PDB file of C-alpha atoms in Angstrom:
ATOM      1  CA  MET A 723     -11.579 -26.211 -37.099  1.00  0.00           C
ATOM      2  CA  ALA A 724      -9.364 -25.869 -40.140  1.00  0.00           C
ATOM      3  CA  ASN A 725     -10.794 -26.073 -43.621  1.00  0.00           C
ATOM      4  CA  PRO A 726     -10.194 -29.688 -44.694  1.00  0.00           C
ATOM      5  CA  LYS A 727      -9.850 -28.673 -48.354  1.00  0.00           C
ATOM      6  CA  ARG A 728      -7.343 -25.841 -47.835  1.00  0.00           C
ATOM      7  CA  ARG A 729      -4.379 -27.869 -49.080  1.00  0.00           C
ATOM      8  CA  THR A 730      -6.154 -29.328 -52.107  1.00  0.00           C
ATOM      9  CA  HIS A 731      -5.250 -27.353 -55.241  1.00  0.00           C
ATOM     10  CA  THR A 732      -5.832 -28.630 -58.744  1.00  0.00           C
ATOM     11  CA  MET A 733      -3.994 -27.199 -61.749  1.00  0.00           C
ATOM     12  CA  GLY A 734      -7.187 -25.296 -62.630  1.00  0.00           C
ATOM     13  CA  THR A 735      -7.268 -23.736 -59.163  1.00  0.00           C
ATOM     14  CA  VAL A 736      -3.644 -22.644 -59.379  1.00  0.00           C
ATOM     15  CA  ILE A 737      -4.059 -21.115 -62.849  1.00  0.00           C
ATOM     16  CA  ALA A 738      -7.342 -19.405 -61.925  1.00  0.00           C
ATOM     17  CA  THR A 739      -5.788 -18.024 -58.728  1.00  0.00           C
ATOM     18  CA  VAL A 740      -2.727 -16.610 -60.482  1.00  0.00           C
ATOM     19  CA  LEU A 741      -4.888 -14.994 -63.164  1.00  0.00           C
ATOM     20  CA  LEU A 742      -7.320 -13.695 -60.526  1.00  0.00           C
ATOM     21  CA  VAL A 743      -4.500 -12.010 -58.591  1.00  0.00           C
ATOM     22  CA  ALA A 744      -3.158 -10.520 -61.848  1.00  0.00           C
ATOM     23  CA  CYS A 745      -6.595  -9.151 -62.771  1.00  0.00           C
ATOM     24  CA  GLY A 746      -6.947  -7.822 -59.231  1.00  0.00           C
ATOM     25  CA  MET A 747      -3.651  -6.002 -59.733  1.00  0.00           C
ATOM     26  CA  LEU A 748      -4.970  -4.448 -62.944  1.00  0.00           C
ATOM     27  CA  LEU A 749      -8.080  -3.210 -61.173  1.00  0.00           C
ATOM     28  CA  GLY A 750      -5.958  -1.948 -58.280  1.00  0.00           C
ATOM     29  CA  ILE A 751      -3.842   0.029 -60.751  1.00  0.00           C
ATOM     30  CA  TRP A 752      -6.940   1.581 -62.258  1.00  0.00           C
ATOM     31  CA  LEU A 753      -8.411   2.300 -58.826  1.00  0.00           C
ATOM     32  CA  ALA A 754      -5.175   4.082 -57.849  1.00  0.00           C
ATOM     33  CA  SER A 755      -5.352   6.237 -60.977  1.00  0.00           C
ATOM     34  CA  ALA A 756      -8.969   7.152 -60.203  1.00  0.00           C
ATOM     35  CA  TYR A 757      -8.016   7.923 -56.587  1.00  0.00           C
ATOM     36  CA  ASP A 758      -5.212  10.144 -57.852  1.00  0.00           C
ATOM     37  CA  VAL A 759      -7.762  12.309 -59.666  1.00  0.00           C
ATOM     38  CA  LEU A 760      -9.650  12.763 -56.381  1.00  0.00           C
ATOM     39  CA  ARG A 761      -6.424  13.385 -54.439  1.00  0.00           C
ATOM     40  CA  VAL A 762      -5.108  16.051 -56.802  1.00  0.00           C
ATOM     41  CA  ASN A 763      -8.509  17.758 -57.074  1.00  0.00           C
ATOM     42  CA  VAL A 764      -8.781  18.023 -53.289  1.00  0.00           C
ATOM     43  CA  LEU A 765      -5.195  19.056 -52.602  1.00  0.00           C
ATOM     44  CA  ASP A 766      -3.921  21.099 -55.573  1.00  0.00           C
ATOM     45  CA  ASN A 767      -6.429  22.780 -57.872  1.00  0.00           C
ATOM     46  CA  ALA A 768      -3.754  24.316 -60.102  1.00  0.00           C
ATOM     47  CA  LEU A 769      -2.129  20.927 -60.739  1.00  0.00           C
ATOM     48  CA  ALA A 770      -5.544  19.333 -61.330  1.00  0.00           C
ATOM     49  CA  ASN A 771      -6.253  21.951 -63.985  1.00  0.00           C
ATOM     50  CA  GLN A 772      -2.825  21.428 -65.591  1.00  0.00           C
ATOM     51  CA  LEU A 773      -3.286  17.631 -65.717  1.00  0.00           C
ATOM     52  CA  GLY A 774      -6.807  17.855 -67.104  1.00  0.00           C
ATOM     53  CA  TYR A 775      -8.347  16.376 -63.967  1.00  0.00           C
ATOM     54  CA  ILE A 776     -10.788  19.286 -63.812  1.00  0.00           C
ATOM     55  CA  GLY A 777     -13.025  19.795 -66.809  1.00  0.00           C
ATOM     56  CA  GLU A 778     -12.005  18.838 -70.302  1.00  0.00           C
ATOM     57  CA  ILE A 779      -8.726  17.290 -71.411  1.00  0.00           C
ATOM     58  CA  THR A 780      -7.201  19.581 -74.044  1.00  0.00           C
ATOM     59  CA  ASP A 781      -3.946  19.724 -76.002  1.00  0.00           C
ATOM     60  CA  ALA A 782      -2.516  21.855 -73.177  1.00  0.00           C
ATOM     61  CA  SER A 783      -3.261  19.112 -70.602  1.00  0.00           C
ATOM     62  CA  VAL A 784      -0.281  17.122 -69.414  1.00  0.00           C
ATOM     63  CA  ASP A 785      -0.665  13.337 -69.088  1.00  0.00           C
ATOM     64  CA  PRO A 786       0.928  12.432 -65.712  1.00  0.00           C
ATOM     65  CA  LEU A 787       2.056   9.004 -67.033  1.00  0.00           C
ATOM     66  CA  PRO A 788       2.449   7.217 -63.693  1.00  0.00           C
ATOM     67  CA  HIS A 789       5.018   4.461 -64.283  1.00  0.00           C
ATOM     68  CA  GLY A 790       4.734   5.307 -67.994  1.00  0.00           C
ATOM     69  CA  LEU A 791       1.052   4.354 -68.286  1.00  0.00           C
ATOM     70  CA  SER A 792      -0.932   6.699 -70.510  1.00  0.00           C
ATOM     71  CA  ARG A 793      -4.610   7.508 -70.038  1.00  0.00           C
ATOM     72  CA  PHE A 794      -5.479   5.186 -72.926  1.00  0.00           C
ATOM     73  CA  MET A 795      -3.489   2.362 -71.335  1.00  0.00           C
ATOM     74  CA  LEU A 796      -5.330   2.887 -68.039  1.00  0.00           C
ATOM     75  CA  ILE A 797      -8.641   2.434 -69.894  1.00  0.00           C
ATOM     76  CA  VAL A 798      -7.320  -0.790 -71.446  1.00  0.00           C
ATOM     77  CA  ILE A 799      -6.156  -1.941 -67.994  1.00  0.00           C
ATOM     78  CA  PHE A 800      -9.623  -1.225 -66.562  1.00  0.00           C
ATOM     79  CA  VAL A 801     -11.449  -3.174 -69.281  1.00  0.00           C
ATOM     80  CA  ALA A 802      -9.009  -6.095 -69.100  1.00  0.00           C
ATOM     81  CA  GLY A 803      -9.215  -6.092 -65.305  1.00  0.00           C
ATOM     82  CA  ILE A 804     -13.029  -6.105 -65.267  1.00  0.00           C
ATOM     83  CA  ILE A 805     -13.518  -8.763 -67.941  1.00  0.00           C
ATOM     84  CA  GLY A 806     -10.611 -10.907 -66.776  1.00  0.00           C
ATOM     85  CA  GLY A 807     -11.521 -10.400 -63.126  1.00  0.00           C
ATOM     86  CA  LEU A 808     -15.067 -11.607 -63.591  1.00  0.00           C
ATOM     87  CA  ALA A 809     -13.963 -14.635 -65.613  1.00  0.00           C
ATOM     88  CA  THR A 810     -11.138 -15.635 -63.280  1.00  0.00           C
ATOM     89  CA  TYR A 811     -13.234 -15.021 -60.156  1.00  0.00           C
ATOM     90  CA  ALA A 812     -15.831 -17.450 -61.497  1.00  0.00           C
ATOM     91  CA  ALA A 813     -13.131 -19.936 -62.536  1.00  0.00           C
ATOM     92  CA  ALA A 814     -11.480 -19.797 -59.105  1.00  0.00           C
ATOM     93  CA  VAL A 815     -14.790 -20.336 -57.297  1.00  0.00           C
ATOM     94  CA  VAL A 816     -15.822 -23.203 -59.581  1.00  0.00           C
ATOM     95  CA  SER A 817     -12.412 -24.895 -59.337  1.00  0.00           C
ATOM     96  CA  ARG A 818     -12.466 -24.629 -55.517  1.00  0.00           C
ATOM     97  CA  ARG A 819     -16.034 -25.935 -55.371  1.00  0.00           C
ATOM     98  CA  ALA A 820     -15.023 -28.860 -57.604  1.00  0.00           C
ATOM     99  CA  VAL A 821     -12.741 -30.111 -54.814  1.00  0.00           C
ATOM    100  CA  GLY A 822     -15.515 -29.690 -52.244  1.00  0.00           C
ATOM    101  CA  ASP A 823     -14.407 -26.376 -50.720  1.00  0.00           C
ATOM    102  CA  ARG A 824     -17.473 -24.702 -49.189  1.00  0.00           C
ATOM    103  CA  GLU A 825     -15.596 -21.409 -48.615  1.00  0.00           C
ATOM    104  CA  ALA A 826     -14.581 -20.924 -52.254  1.00  0.00           C
ATOM    105  CA  ILE A 827     -16.062 -17.416 -52.448  1.00  0.00           C
ATOM    106  CA  ALA A 828     -13.982 -16.190 -49.498  1.00  0.00           C
ATOM    107  CA  TYR A 829     -10.891 -17.709 -51.133  1.00  0.00           C
ATOM    108  CA  ALA A 830     -11.483 -16.015 -54.486  1.00  0.00           C
ATOM    109  CA  LEU A 831     -12.405 -12.655 -52.962  1.00  0.00           C
ATOM    110  CA  GLY A 832      -9.345 -12.717 -50.700  1.00  0.00           C
ATOM    111  CA  CYS A 833      -7.002 -13.473 -53.612  1.00  0.00           C
ATOM    112  CA  TRP A 834      -8.565 -10.711 -55.713  1.00  0.00           C
ATOM    113  CA  LEU A 835      -8.208  -8.154 -52.905  1.00  0.00           C
ATOM    114  CA  LEU A 836      -4.555  -9.045 -52.327  1.00  0.00           C
ATOM    115  CA  GLY A 837      -3.878  -8.386 -56.008  1.00  0.00           C
ATOM    116  CA  ALA A 838      -5.838  -5.119 -55.904  1.00  0.00           C
ATOM    117  CA  ALA A 839      -3.826  -3.943 -52.879  1.00  0.00           C
ATOM    118  CA  ALA A 840      -0.548  -4.678 -54.660  1.00  0.00           C
ATOM    119  CA  GLY A 841      -1.651  -2.892 -57.853  1.00  0.00           C
ATOM    120  CA  PHE A 842      -2.878   0.156 -55.935  1.00  0.00           C
ATOM    121  CA  ALA A 843       0.312   0.399 -53.881  1.00  0.00           C
ATOM    122  CA  TRP A 844       2.495   0.050 -56.992  1.00  0.00           C
ATOM    123  CA  LEU A 845       0.819   2.858 -58.936  1.00  0.00           C
ATOM    124  CA  ALA A 846       0.604   5.108 -55.857  1.00  0.00           C
ATOM    125  CA  THR A 847       4.402   5.201 -55.707  1.00  0.00           C
ATOM    126  CA  ASP A 848       4.458   7.340 -58.879  1.00  0.00           C
ATOM    127  CA  TRP A 849       1.633   9.811 -58.260  1.00  0.00           C
ATOM    128  CA  PRO A 850       2.338  13.454 -59.139  1.00  0.00           C
ATOM    129  CA  ALA A 851       3.574  15.527 -56.213  1.00  0.00           C
ATOM    130  CA  VAL A 852       1.041  18.015 -54.822  1.00  0.00           C
ATOM    131  CA  GLU A 853       1.402  21.164 -52.741  1.00  0.00           C
ATOM    132  CA  LEU A 854       0.319  20.599 -49.128  1.00  0.00           C
ATOM    133  CA  ASP A 855       0.554  24.179 -47.847  1.00  0.00           C
ATOM    134  CA  LEU A 856      -2.930  24.477 -46.329  1.00  0.00           C
ATOM    135  CA  ALA A 857      -3.924  20.832 -45.940  1.00  0.00           C
ATOM    136  CA  ASP A 858      -6.352  20.216 -43.102  1.00  0.00           C
ATOM    137  CA  ALA A 859      -7.033  16.836 -41.483  1.00  0.00           C
ATOM    138  CA  PHE A 860      -9.223  15.719 -44.402  1.00  0.00           C
ATOM    139  CA  GLY A 861      -6.554  16.810 -46.904  1.00  0.00           C
ATOM    140  CA  THR A 862      -3.906  14.898 -45.036  1.00  0.00           C
ATOM    141  CA  PHE A 863      -6.160  11.834 -44.929  1.00  0.00           C
ATOM    142  CA  ILE A 864      -6.672  12.067 -48.706  1.00  0.00           C
ATOM    143  CA  HIS A 865      -2.951  12.673 -49.263  1.00  0.00           C
ATOM    144  CA  VAL A 866      -1.865   9.485 -47.496  1.00  0.00           C
ATOM    145  CA  GLY A 867      -4.348   7.364 -49.472  1.00  0.00           C
ATOM    146  CA  GLY A 868      -1.395   5.618 -51.097  1.00  0.00           C
ATOM    147  CA  VAL A 869      -0.829   3.992 -47.718  1.00  0.00           C
ATOM    148  CA  TRP A 870      -4.228   3.465 -46.114  1.00  0.00           C
ATOM    149  CA  VAL A 871      -6.186   2.279 -49.183  1.00  0.00           C
ATOM    150  CA  PRO A 872      -3.829  -0.658 -49.932  1.00  0.00           C
ATOM    151  CA  LEU A 873      -3.727  -1.498 -46.226  1.00  0.00           C
ATOM    152  CA  VAL A 874      -7.539  -1.620 -46.072  1.00  0.00           C
ATOM    153  CA  LEU A 875      -7.667  -3.792 -49.215  1.00  0.00           C
ATOM    154  CA  LEU A 876      -4.935  -6.024 -47.789  1.00  0.00           C
ATOM    155  CA  GLY A 877      -6.704  -6.309 -44.424  1.00  0.00           C
ATOM    156  CA  ILE A 878     -10.040  -7.285 -45.959  1.00  0.00           C
ATOM    157  CA  GLY A 879      -8.280  -9.756 -48.265  1.00  0.00           C
ATOM    158  CA  VAL A 880      -6.449 -11.355 -45.339  1.00  0.00           C
ATOM    159  CA  LEU A 881      -9.715 -11.611 -43.389  1.00  0.00           C
ATOM    160  CA  CYS A 882     -11.372 -13.355 -46.348  1.00  0.00           C
ATOM    161  CA  LEU A 883      -8.480 -15.798 -46.623  1.00  0.00           C
ATOM    162  CA  LEU A 884      -8.624 -16.369 -42.875  1.00  0.00           C
ATOM    163  CA  VAL A 885     -12.327 -17.241 -43.166  1.00  0.00           C
ATOM    164  CA  TRP A 886     -11.415 -19.640 -45.976  1.00  0.00           C
ATOM    165  CA  TRP A 887      -8.536 -21.179 -44.001  1.00  0.00           C
ATOM    166  CA  VAL A 888     -10.402 -21.593 -40.723  1.00  0.00           C
ATOM    167  CA  HIS A 889     -13.713 -22.626 -42.305  1.00  0.00           C
ATOM    168  CA  PRO A 890     -16.069 -21.596 -39.479  1.00  0.00           C
ATOM    169  CA  GLY A 891     -18.919 -23.745 -40.774  1.00  0.00           C
ATOM    170  CA  ALA A 892     -16.919 -26.953 -40.293  1.00  0.00           C
ATOM    171  CA  ASP A 893     -17.714 -27.299 -36.598  1.00  0.00           C
ATOM    172  CA  GLY A 894     -20.914 -29.208 -35.971  1.00  0.00           C
ATOM    173  CA  GLU A 895     -21.907 -29.821 -39.592  1.00  0.00           C
ATOM    174  CA  LEU A 896     -24.532 -32.466 -40.119  1.00  0.00           C
ATOM    175  CA  VAL A 897     -22.728 -33.767 -43.177  1.00  0.00           C
ATOM    176  CA  ASP A 898     -19.693 -34.760 -41.113  1.00  0.00           C
ATOM    177  CA  GLY A 899     -21.793 -36.324 -38.378  1.00  0.00           C
ATOM    178  CA  GLY A 900     -21.158 -33.521 -35.898  1.00  0.00           C
ATOM    179  CA  PRO A 901     -22.687 -33.132 -32.433  1.00  0.00           C
ATOM    180  CA  GLU A 902     -26.165 -32.540 -33.841  1.00  0.00           C
ATOM    181  CA  ALA A 903     -26.132 -35.934 -35.526  1.00  0.00           C
ATOM    182  CA  GLU A 904     -25.124 -37.655 -32.267  1.00  0.00           C
ATOM    183  CA  ARG A 905     -28.152 -36.193 -30.458  1.00  0.00           C
ATOM    184  CA  GLY A 906     -30.520 -37.520 -33.095  1.00  0.00           C
ATOM    185  CA  HIS A 907     -31.129 -34.263 -34.967  1.00  0.00           C
ATOM    186  CA  ALA A 908     -29.885 -35.643 -38.267  1.00  0.00           C
TER     187      ALA A 908
END
């Protein structure tokens, strides 16, 4: 049965959802930058040393500046994404619960994951190029993380939104006078 509240959106729900997706994008951007450190360390030690991904960042270290974002800006993005994400997640859940939506958590989590997938995919398009001369299966798996990580985030987000849309608890609820109520189990 479809979620009866899926088409009910207040102005607070719309604003909280837009801000939640934006904060999810910020966290996805930061997650992609953290994944890039892992990717470069596994695949190209010389580049990792040059970028300061191994050991200490010195004056000789080059900032990769993916899409023009400095290391300091990535820290700001992380803090804004965490603080804003927590606040907007709570606001989205509360605004959905205010209209009687029992699957508000699945809705908010799905929206956040869609934003995170978009942010990760966007930053992954500007990762530094690495040498793949001797990459084994694990190295290849790590190298294509710009594809599979956003797809996993997108898949989980879509599943959460599907749970919200379908509302599996709607069938046979006692509140709605379902089959259990007709048999005298109310």
